[in-house]
Structures are given as C-alpha cells and as structure tokens.
XYZ file of C-alpha atoms in Angstrom:
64
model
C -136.800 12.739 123.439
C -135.093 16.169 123.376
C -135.203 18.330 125.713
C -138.240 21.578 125.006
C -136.475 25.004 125.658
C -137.788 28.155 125.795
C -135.885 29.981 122.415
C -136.689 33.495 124.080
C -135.251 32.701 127.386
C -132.141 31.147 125.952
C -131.372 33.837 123.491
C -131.639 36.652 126.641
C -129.247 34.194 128.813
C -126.633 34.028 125.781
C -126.763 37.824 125.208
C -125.941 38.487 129.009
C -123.382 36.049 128.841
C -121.746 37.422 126.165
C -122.087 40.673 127.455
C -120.807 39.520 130.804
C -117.969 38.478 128.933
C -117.354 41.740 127.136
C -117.528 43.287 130.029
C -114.688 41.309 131.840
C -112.391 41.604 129.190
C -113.029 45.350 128.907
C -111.694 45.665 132.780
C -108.698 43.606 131.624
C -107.711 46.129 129.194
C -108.907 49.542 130.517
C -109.366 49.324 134.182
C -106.134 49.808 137.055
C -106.759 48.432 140.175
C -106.657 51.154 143.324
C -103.342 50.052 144.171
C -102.075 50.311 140.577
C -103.634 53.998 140.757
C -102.388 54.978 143.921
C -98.616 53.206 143.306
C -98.528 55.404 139.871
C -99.557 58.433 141.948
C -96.741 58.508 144.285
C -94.511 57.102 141.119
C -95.800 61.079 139.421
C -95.266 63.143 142.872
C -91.561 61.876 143.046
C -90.688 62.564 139.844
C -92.450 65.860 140.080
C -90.383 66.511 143.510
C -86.637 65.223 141.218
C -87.806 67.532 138.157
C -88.348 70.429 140.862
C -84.848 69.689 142.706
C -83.056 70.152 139.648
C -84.273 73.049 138.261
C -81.665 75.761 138.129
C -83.604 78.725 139.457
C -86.579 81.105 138.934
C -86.745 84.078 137.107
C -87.825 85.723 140.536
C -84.378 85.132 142.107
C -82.489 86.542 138.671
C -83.877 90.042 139.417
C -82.644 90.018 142.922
C-alpha cells in the first residue's frame, strides 16, 4: 500500500527547499567572502597610494 502524505506539508517542504536552493546559488554569484573584501581593499589603497606617487604636482605648488 502507498504511503498517505500530507499534500500541504509536502508542498511547504518543497517550496523551502527550493528556496533554500535559490538562496545558495544567489551567494555563489553575488556574495565575497570577508577575506575576498578585505584582500580587494588593500588591492584599492595600493593602487590609490601608486596613482598618488606618480602624480606630477598640485596646482598649489605651481603658484609658489
């Protein structure tokens, strides 16, 4: 004999699982781990620091 199930309950499990599921592969494709965040932090500051190093002067020091 087959098994009775309730079709209410099963419906709510499969619509958690499939958001579950959406959910996980959102975070695949939108989230950065802290590392990842932090590593293309310092990646910015330094090549803020080289873009700063090699400018050629201010407009400040041109009047002087």
């Amino acid at each position: 004999m087959a098994e009775i199930i309730n079709l209410r309950m099963a419906r709510k499990a499969k619509a958690r699982d499939d958001a579950q599921h959406r959910a996980q592969a959102s975070r695949a494709r939108h989230g950065r781990t802290k590392a990842e965040r932090s590593l293309g932090q310092a990646d910015q500051a330094r090549l803020d620091r080289v873009v700063e190093g090699a400018k050629l002067g201010s407009s400040d020091s041109a009047e002087n």
